[in-house]
Coordinates of C-alpha atoms in Angstrom, one line a residue:
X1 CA 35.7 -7.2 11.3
X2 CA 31.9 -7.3 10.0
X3 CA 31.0 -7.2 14.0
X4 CA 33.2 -3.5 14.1
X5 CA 31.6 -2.3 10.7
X6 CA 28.0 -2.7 12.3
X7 CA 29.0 -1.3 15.6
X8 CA 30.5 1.7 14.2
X9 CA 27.5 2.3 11.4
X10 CA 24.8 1.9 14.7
X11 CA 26.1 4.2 16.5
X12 CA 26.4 7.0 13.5
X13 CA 22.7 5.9 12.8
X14 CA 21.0 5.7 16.1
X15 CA 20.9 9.5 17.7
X16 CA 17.4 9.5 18.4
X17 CA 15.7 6.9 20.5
X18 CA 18.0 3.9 22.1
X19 CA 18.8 0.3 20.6
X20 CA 19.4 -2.2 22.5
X21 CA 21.3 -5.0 20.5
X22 CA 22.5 -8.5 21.8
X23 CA 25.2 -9.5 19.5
X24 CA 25.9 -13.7 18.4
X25 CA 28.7 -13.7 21.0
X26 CA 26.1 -13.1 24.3
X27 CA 27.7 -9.1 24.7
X28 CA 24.5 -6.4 24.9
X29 CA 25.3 -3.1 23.3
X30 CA 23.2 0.2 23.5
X31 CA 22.9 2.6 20.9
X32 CA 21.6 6.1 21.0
X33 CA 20.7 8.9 23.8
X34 CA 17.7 7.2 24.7
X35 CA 14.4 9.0 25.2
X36 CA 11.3 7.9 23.0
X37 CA 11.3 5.1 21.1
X38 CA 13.3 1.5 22.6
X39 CA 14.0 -0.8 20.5
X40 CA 15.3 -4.7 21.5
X41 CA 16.6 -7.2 19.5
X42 CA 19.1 -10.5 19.2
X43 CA 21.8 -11.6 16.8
X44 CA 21.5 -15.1 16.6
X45 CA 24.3 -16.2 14.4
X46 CA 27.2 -14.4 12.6
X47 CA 26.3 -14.7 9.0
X48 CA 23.3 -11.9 10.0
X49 CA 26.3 -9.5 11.2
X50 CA 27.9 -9.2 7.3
X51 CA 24.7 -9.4 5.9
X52 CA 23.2 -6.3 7.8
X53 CA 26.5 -4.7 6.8
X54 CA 26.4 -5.1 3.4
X55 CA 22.8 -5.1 2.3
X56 CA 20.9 -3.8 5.8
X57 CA 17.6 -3.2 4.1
X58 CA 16.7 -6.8 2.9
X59 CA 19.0 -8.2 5.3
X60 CA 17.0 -7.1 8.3
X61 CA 13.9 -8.3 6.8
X62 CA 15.2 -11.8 5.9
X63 CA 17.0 -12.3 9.6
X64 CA 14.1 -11.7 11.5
X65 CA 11.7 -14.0 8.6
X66 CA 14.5 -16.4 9.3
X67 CA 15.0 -16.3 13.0
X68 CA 18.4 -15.0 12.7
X69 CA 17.1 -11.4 13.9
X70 CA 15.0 -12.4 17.2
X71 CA 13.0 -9.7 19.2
X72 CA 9.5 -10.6 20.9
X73 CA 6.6 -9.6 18.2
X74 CA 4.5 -7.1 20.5
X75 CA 8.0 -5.2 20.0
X76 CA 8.7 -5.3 16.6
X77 CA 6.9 -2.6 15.6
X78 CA 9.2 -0.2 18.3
X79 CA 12.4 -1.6 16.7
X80 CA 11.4 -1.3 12.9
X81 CA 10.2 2.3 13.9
X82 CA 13.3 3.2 16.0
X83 CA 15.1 2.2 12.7
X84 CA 13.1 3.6 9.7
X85 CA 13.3 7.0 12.1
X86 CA 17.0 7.3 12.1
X87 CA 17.1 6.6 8.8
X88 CA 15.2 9.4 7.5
X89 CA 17.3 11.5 10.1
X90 CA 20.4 10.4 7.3
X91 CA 23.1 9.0 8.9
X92 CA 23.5 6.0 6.6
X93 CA 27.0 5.3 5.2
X94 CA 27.8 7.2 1.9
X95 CA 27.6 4.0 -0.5
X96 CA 24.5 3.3 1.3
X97 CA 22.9 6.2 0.1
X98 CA 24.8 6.3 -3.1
X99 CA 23.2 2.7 -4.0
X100 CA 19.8 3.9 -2.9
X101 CA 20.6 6.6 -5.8
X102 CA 22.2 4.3 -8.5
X103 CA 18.5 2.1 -7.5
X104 CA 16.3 5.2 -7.9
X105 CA 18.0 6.3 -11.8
X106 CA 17.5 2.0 -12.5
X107 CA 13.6 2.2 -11.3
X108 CA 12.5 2.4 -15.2
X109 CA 14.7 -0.2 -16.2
X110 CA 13.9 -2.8 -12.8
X111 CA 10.0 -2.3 -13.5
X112 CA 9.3 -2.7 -16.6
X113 CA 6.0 -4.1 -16.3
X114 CA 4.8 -5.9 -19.4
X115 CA 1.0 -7.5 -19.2
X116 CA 2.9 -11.0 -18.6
X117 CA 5.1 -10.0 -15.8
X118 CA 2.3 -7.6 -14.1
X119 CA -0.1 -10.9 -14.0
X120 CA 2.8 -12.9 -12.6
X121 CA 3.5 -10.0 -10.3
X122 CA 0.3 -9.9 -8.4
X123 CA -0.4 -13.4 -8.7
X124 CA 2.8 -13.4 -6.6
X125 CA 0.6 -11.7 -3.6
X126 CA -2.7 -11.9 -4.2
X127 CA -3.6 -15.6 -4.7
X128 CA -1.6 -17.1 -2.3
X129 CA -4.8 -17.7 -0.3
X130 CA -7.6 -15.5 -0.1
X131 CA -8.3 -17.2 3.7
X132 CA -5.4 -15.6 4.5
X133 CA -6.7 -12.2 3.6
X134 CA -10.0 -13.3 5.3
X135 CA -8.5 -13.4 8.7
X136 CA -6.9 -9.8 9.3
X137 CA -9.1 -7.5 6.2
X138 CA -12.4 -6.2 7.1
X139 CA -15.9 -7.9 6.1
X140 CA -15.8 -6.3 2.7
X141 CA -12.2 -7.2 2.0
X142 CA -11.1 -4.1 1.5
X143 CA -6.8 -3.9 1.0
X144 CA -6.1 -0.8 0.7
X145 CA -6.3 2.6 3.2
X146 CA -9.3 3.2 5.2
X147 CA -10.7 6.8 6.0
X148 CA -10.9 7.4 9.7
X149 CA -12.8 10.7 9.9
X150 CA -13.9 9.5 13.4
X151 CA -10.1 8.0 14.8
X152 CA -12.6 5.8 16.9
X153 CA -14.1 4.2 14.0
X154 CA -13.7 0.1 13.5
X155 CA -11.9 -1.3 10.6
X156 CA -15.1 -1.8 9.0
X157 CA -16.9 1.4 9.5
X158 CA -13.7 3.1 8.5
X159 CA -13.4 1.0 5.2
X160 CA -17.4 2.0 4.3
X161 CA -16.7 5.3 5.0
X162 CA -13.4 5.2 2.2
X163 CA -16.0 4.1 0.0
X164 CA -18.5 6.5 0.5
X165 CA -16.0 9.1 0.2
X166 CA -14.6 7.6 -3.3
X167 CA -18.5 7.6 -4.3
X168 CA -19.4 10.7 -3.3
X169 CA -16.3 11.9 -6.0
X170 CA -17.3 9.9 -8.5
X171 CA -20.9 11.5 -8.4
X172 CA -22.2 8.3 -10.0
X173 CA -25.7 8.4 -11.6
X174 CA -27.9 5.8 -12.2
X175 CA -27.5 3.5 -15.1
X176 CA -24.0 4.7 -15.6
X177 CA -21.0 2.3 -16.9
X178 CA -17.7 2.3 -14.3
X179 CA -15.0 0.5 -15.1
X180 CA -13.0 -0.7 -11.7
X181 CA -9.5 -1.1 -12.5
X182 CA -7.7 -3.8 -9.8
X183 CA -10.9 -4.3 -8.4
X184 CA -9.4 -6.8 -6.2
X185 CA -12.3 -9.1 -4.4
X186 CA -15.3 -7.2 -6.0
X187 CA -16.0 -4.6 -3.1
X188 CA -16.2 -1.2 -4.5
X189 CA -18.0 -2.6 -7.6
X190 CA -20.6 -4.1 -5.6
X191 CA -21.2 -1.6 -3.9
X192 CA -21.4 0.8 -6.4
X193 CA -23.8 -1.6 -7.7
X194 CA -25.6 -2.0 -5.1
X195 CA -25.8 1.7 -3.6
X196 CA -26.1 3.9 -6.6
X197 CA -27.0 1.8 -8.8
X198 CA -24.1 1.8 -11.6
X199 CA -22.9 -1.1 -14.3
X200 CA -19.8 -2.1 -13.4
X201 CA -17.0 -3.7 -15.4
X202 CA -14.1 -4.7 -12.7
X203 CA -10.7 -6.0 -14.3
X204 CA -8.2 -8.2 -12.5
X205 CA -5.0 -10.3 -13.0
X206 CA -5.6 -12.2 -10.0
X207 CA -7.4 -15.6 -10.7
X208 CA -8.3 -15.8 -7.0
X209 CA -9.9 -12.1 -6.7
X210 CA -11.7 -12.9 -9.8
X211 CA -13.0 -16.3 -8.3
X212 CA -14.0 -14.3 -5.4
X213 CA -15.8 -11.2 -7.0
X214 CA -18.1 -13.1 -9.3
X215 CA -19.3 -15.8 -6.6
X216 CA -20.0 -12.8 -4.2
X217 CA -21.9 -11.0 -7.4
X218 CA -24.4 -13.5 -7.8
X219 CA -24.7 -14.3 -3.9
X220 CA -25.8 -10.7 -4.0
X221 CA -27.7 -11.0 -6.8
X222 CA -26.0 -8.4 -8.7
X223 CA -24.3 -10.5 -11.4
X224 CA -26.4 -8.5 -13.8
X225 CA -25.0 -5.3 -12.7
X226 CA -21.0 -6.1 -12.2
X227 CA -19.1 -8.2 -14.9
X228 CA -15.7 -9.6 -13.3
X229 CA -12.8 -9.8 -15.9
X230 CA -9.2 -11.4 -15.9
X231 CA -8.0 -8.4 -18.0
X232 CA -4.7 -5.8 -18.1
X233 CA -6.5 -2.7 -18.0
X234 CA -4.1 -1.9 -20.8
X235 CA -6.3 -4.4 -23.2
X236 CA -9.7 -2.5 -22.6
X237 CA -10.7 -0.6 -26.3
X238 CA -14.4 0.4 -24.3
X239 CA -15.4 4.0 -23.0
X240 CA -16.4 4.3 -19.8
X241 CA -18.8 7.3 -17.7
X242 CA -16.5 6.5 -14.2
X243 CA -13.1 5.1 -13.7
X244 CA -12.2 4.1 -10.3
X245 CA -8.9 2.4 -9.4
X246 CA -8.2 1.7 -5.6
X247 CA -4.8 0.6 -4.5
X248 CA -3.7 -0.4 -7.8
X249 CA -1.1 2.0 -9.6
X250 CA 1.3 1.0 -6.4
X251 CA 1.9 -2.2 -9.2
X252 CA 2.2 0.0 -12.9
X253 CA 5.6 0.8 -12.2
X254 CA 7.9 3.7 -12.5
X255 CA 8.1 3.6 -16.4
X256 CA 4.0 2.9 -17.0
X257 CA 2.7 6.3 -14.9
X258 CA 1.9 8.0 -18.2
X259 CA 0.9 4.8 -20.2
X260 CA -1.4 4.5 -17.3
X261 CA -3.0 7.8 -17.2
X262 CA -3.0 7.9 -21.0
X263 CA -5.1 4.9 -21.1
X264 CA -7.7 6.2 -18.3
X265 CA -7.6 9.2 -20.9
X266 CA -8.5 7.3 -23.8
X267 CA -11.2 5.3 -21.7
X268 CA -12.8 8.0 -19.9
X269 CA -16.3 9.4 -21.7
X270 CA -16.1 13.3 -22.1
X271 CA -18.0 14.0 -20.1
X272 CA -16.8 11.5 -17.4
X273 CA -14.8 11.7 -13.7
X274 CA -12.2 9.0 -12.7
X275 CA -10.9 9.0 -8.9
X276 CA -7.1 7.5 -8.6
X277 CA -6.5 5.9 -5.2
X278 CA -2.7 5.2 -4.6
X279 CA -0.3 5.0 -2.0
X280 CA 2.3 8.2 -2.8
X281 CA 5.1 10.1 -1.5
X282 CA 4.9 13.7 -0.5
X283 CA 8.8 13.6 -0.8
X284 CA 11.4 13.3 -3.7
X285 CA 10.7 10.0 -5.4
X286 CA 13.3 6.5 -4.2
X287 CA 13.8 3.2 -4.9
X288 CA 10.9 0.2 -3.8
X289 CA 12.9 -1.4 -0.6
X290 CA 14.5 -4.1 -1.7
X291 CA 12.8 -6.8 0.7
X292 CA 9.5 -5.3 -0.5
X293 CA 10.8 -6.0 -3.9
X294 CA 11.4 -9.3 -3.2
X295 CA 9.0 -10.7 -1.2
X296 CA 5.9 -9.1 -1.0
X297 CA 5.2 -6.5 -4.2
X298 CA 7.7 -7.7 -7.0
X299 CA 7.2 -4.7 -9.4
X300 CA 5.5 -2.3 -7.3
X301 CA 6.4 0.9 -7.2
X302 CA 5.4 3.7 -4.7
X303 CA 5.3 7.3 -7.2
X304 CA 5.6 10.8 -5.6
X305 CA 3.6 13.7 -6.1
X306 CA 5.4 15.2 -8.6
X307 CA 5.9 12.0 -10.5
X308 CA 2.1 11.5 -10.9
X309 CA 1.3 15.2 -11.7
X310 CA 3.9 14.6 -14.3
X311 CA 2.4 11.9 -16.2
X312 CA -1.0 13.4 -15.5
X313 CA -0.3 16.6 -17.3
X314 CA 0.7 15.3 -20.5
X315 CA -3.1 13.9 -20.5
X316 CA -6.3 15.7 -21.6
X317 CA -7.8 15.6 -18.5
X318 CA -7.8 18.1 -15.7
X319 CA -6.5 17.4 -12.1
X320 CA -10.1 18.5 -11.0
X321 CA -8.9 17.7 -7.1
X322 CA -6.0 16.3 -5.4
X323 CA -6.5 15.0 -1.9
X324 CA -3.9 13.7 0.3
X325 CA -4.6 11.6 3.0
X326 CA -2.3 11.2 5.7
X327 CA -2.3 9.4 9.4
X328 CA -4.8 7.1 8.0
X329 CA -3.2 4.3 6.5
X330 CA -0.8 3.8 9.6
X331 CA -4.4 3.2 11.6
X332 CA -5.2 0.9 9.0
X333 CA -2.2 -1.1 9.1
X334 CA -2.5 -1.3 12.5
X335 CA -6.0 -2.5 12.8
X336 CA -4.8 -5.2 10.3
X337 CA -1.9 -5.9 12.5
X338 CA -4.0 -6.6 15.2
X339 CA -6.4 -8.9 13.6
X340 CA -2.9 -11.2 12.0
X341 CA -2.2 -11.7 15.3
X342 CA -5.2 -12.5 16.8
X343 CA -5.3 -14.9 14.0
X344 CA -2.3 -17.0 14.4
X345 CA -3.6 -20.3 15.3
X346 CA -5.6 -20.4 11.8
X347 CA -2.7 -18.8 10.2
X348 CA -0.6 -21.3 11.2
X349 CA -2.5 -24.4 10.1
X350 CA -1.6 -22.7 6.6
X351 CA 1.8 -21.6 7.0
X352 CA 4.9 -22.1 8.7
X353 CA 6.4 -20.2 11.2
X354 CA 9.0 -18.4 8.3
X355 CA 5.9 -16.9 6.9
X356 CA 4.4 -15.8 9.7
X357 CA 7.9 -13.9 11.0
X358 CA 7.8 -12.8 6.9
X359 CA 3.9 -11.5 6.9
X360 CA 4.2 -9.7 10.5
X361 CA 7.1 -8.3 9.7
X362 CA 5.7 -6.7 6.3
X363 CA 2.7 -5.6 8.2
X364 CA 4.7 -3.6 11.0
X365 CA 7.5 -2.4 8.2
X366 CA 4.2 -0.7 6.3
X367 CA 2.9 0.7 9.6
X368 CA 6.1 2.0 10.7
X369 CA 7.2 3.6 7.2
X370 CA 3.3 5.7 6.9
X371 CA 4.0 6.6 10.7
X372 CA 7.5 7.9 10.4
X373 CA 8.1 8.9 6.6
X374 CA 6.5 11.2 4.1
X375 CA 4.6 8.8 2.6
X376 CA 0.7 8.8 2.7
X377 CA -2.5 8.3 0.0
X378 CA -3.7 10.3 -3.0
X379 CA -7.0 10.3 -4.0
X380 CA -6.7 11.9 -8.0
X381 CA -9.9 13.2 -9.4
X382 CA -9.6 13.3 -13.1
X383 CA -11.7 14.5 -15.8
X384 CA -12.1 16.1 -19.4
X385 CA -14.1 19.6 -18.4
X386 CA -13.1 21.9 -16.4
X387 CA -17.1 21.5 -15.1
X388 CA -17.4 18.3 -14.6
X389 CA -16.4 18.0 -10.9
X390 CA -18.3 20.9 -8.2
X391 CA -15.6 24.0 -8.0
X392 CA -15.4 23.3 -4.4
X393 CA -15.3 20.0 -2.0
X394 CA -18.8 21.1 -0.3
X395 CA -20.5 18.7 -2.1
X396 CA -18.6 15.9 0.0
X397 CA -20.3 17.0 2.8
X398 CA -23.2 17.9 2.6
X399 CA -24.6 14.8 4.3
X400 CA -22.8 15.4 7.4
X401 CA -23.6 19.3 7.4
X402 CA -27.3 17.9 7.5
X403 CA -26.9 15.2 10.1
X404 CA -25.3 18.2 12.4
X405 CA -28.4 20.7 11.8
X406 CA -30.8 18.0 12.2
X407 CA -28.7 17.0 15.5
X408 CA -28.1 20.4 16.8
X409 CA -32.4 21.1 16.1

C-alpha cells in the first residue's frame, strides 16, 4: 500500500527534471519528463517507504543520515535540488500543504524562545566542536553569507569583502562603542577593532564561541578593545553608537522579531546606525523544515520581508536601507561544501559516519533551498534620524570608483 502512495505522489510531484528511484524490492522507476536536473537514489528498506509518505520532509533527511536513503554524495546535491524544485512547482498532496499551514499559524507557539531555551538552542549547534567548524569555514570563521561581488573570489576574500561591506554601513568612527550581537567566534569585532578602530562589546550564548573570541582577542592584542560576553542580548541595559548583528535573528524566533528590534531600539544612541544581517524570505512567510527543526537549528526561524518590516515599524527607528542579497549565499554554501568534503578524513576521526551523511546533507539542503527558492539575505540598516545614514548608497563605493579612475589613468 505505502509503496503505491509514494508512487502515485512522485509522479504528481516530479514534472520537471527526471527521478530515478530504486525501490527496497530491486524494481527502478523513473519519474518526470526528463530534461535538466537528474536525480538518483535507493530505497534500502521498507520502513523509509511509509515514512516518506507520511512525513517526507524529515523523513528524507533522516533516511539518507541513516543509510536508508542511499545515493553517491557528489549527487546529492542534484537529487535534493530536483526535489525542493518540484516542490515549489506545488504539486504536494493537499494534507501536505495543509499541515505546512496548520505549522506556519503554530510558528509563535513552537518558538517561543525564552533566554534558557535560546542558550540551549545554540549550544545545540554551535559548541559541538569548533574543529569541526575549522575544517570547511574560512580563516576568520565567518558562518554566515559571504559577498561575492567578484563570482571568482575565494571563500576568504569573499567573507572580508562581507565585512567591508557591513563596515562601510555602519560608518564606524574612531573611539566609538559597537555592540556585536551573536558575535559568534569574534571575527567582525575584531576586526572592527582592529580596522577602524571601535570598542566592541560582542554577546554570545555559546560557551565555545566565547572560549574562541577572547583567546583570539588577546592573541591579537586587542583584548583591550573587544570585551567577549556569555549574554542574551535581551539582558543588555547599556547604549550603544553601532549595533551589528550577523546571522543571528535566523535564532529569535517568529514571536521575538519585535522584542528584538525593540531592544536594538532601546540600545541604539540617537544618533547611532545598526546593520541587521539575516537570512530572509522574499516570499510569504512558512514553517522552519521540520528536519531543520530537529537537527540542526532547534528554534530558528527564517522571517520574510514583510514579517521584519513589520516588527521594524512599530520601532523608532527608520529603515534607512534595505538590501537584499541574493545568489550569494548558494556560492557560499558551496564553497563550504567543498571544503566538508575535502575534509572527511579529519572529520571522521570525530564523528561517525551518521553524522557525516547528517552534516552533508544539511549543507547541500541549504545550498539547494538559496539556489531554487525565494529565499536570500537582508542586510537592515537602522537608525533614529532620518540623517544619519548618506541619502544614497554612493558612499559604499566610493573606494572602488577610485581604484577604477586610478586604474583606467
Amino acid at each position: 500500500m505505502w509503496d503505491t502512495i509514494l508512487h502515485r505522489m512522485l509522479q504528481r510531484l516530479i514534472v520537471t527534471g527526471r527521478l530515478r528511484l530504486e525501490w527496497p524490492d530491486g524494481s527502478t522507476r523513473d519519474y518526470g519528463p526528463g530534461g535538466g536536473l537528474l536525480g538518483e537514489a535507493k530505497l534500502t528498506e521498507p520502513s523509509i517507504v511509509r515514512e516518506l509518505v507520511v512525513r517526507p520532509v524529515l523523513a528524507l533527511g533522516e533516511g539518507y543520515t541513516d543509510g536508508r536513503i542511499e545515493t553517491p554524495p557528489h549527487k546529492l546535491y542534484d537529487f535534493v535540488a530536483l526535489l525542493i524544485r518540484n516542490q515549489q512547482l506545488g504539486h504536494m498532496p493537499g494534507w501536505f500543504e495543509a499541515a505546512q499551514k496548520l505549522r506556519g499559524w503554530l510558528r509563535g507557539v513552537e518558538q517561543r524562545n525564552n533566554p534558557l531555551r535560546s542558550q540551549k538552542n545554540v549550544q545545540h549547534h554551535y559548541d559541538i566542536s569548533d574543529e569541526l567548524y575549522a575544517l570547511f569555514l574560512d580563516e576568520d570563521m565567518q558562518y554566515s553569507c559571504a559577498y561575492f561581488a567578484d563570482r571568482d573570489a575565494t571563500l576568504e576574500q569573499a567573507q572580508s569583502a562581507k565585512k567591508a561591506h557591513i563596515a562601510r554601513k555602519l560608518r564606524i568612527e574612531p573611539g566609538q562603542r559597537v555592540l556585536d550581537i551573536g558575535c559568534g567566534w569574534g571575527g567582525m569585532a575584531l576586526t572592527l577593532a582592529r580596522d577602524f578602530g571601535a570598542q566592541v562589546i560582542g554577546v554570545t550564548l555559546s560557551e565555545n564561541q566565547l572560549a574562541t573570541a577572547r583567546r583570539r582577542a588577546e592573541e591579537a592584542g586587542l583584548a583591550d578593545k573587544c570585551e567577549f560576553r556569555l549574554m542574551d542580548y535581551r539582558l543588555l541595559e547599556e547604549r550603544f553608537d553601532r549595533i551589528v548583528s550577523v546571522g543571528m535573528l535566523e535564532h529569535v524566533g517568529y514571536p521575538h522579531l519585535r522584542e528584538y528590534f525593540d531592544k536594538v531600539d532601546s540600545l541604539l544612541s540617537e544618533d547611532g546606525i545598526a546593520l541587521i544581517h539575516t537570512i530572509g524570505h522574499v516570499a510569504p512567510p512558512g514553517p522552519t523544515s521540520a528536519w531543520i527543526d530537529k537537527y540542526i537549528f532547534p528554534g530558528g526561524y527564517v522571517p520574510s520581508l514583510s514579517e521584519v518590516s513589520a516588527a521594524v515599524e512599530r520601532t523608532n527607528m527608520w529603515a534607512a536601507d534595505v538590501e537584499v542579497l541574493r545568489g550569494h549565499y548558494g556560492p557560499t554554501l558551496n564553497h563550504w561544501r567543498q571544503r566538508f568534503e575535502a575534509a572527511l578524513p579529519k572529520v571522521r576521526e570525530m564523528y561517525d559516519d551518521n553524522f557525516v551523511r547528517m552534516w552533508r546533507f544539511y549543507l547541500v539542503v541549504c545550498e539547494a533551498a538559496f539556489e531554487e527558492t525565494f529565499q536570500g539575505v537582508f542586510q537592515m540598516q537602522l537608525s533614529h534620524k532620518q540623517y544619519a545614514v548618506p541619502v544614497s548608497r554612493d558612499y559604499l563605493y566610493e573606494d572602488d570608483d577610485h581604484r577604477m579612475m586610478h586604474a583606467a589613468q
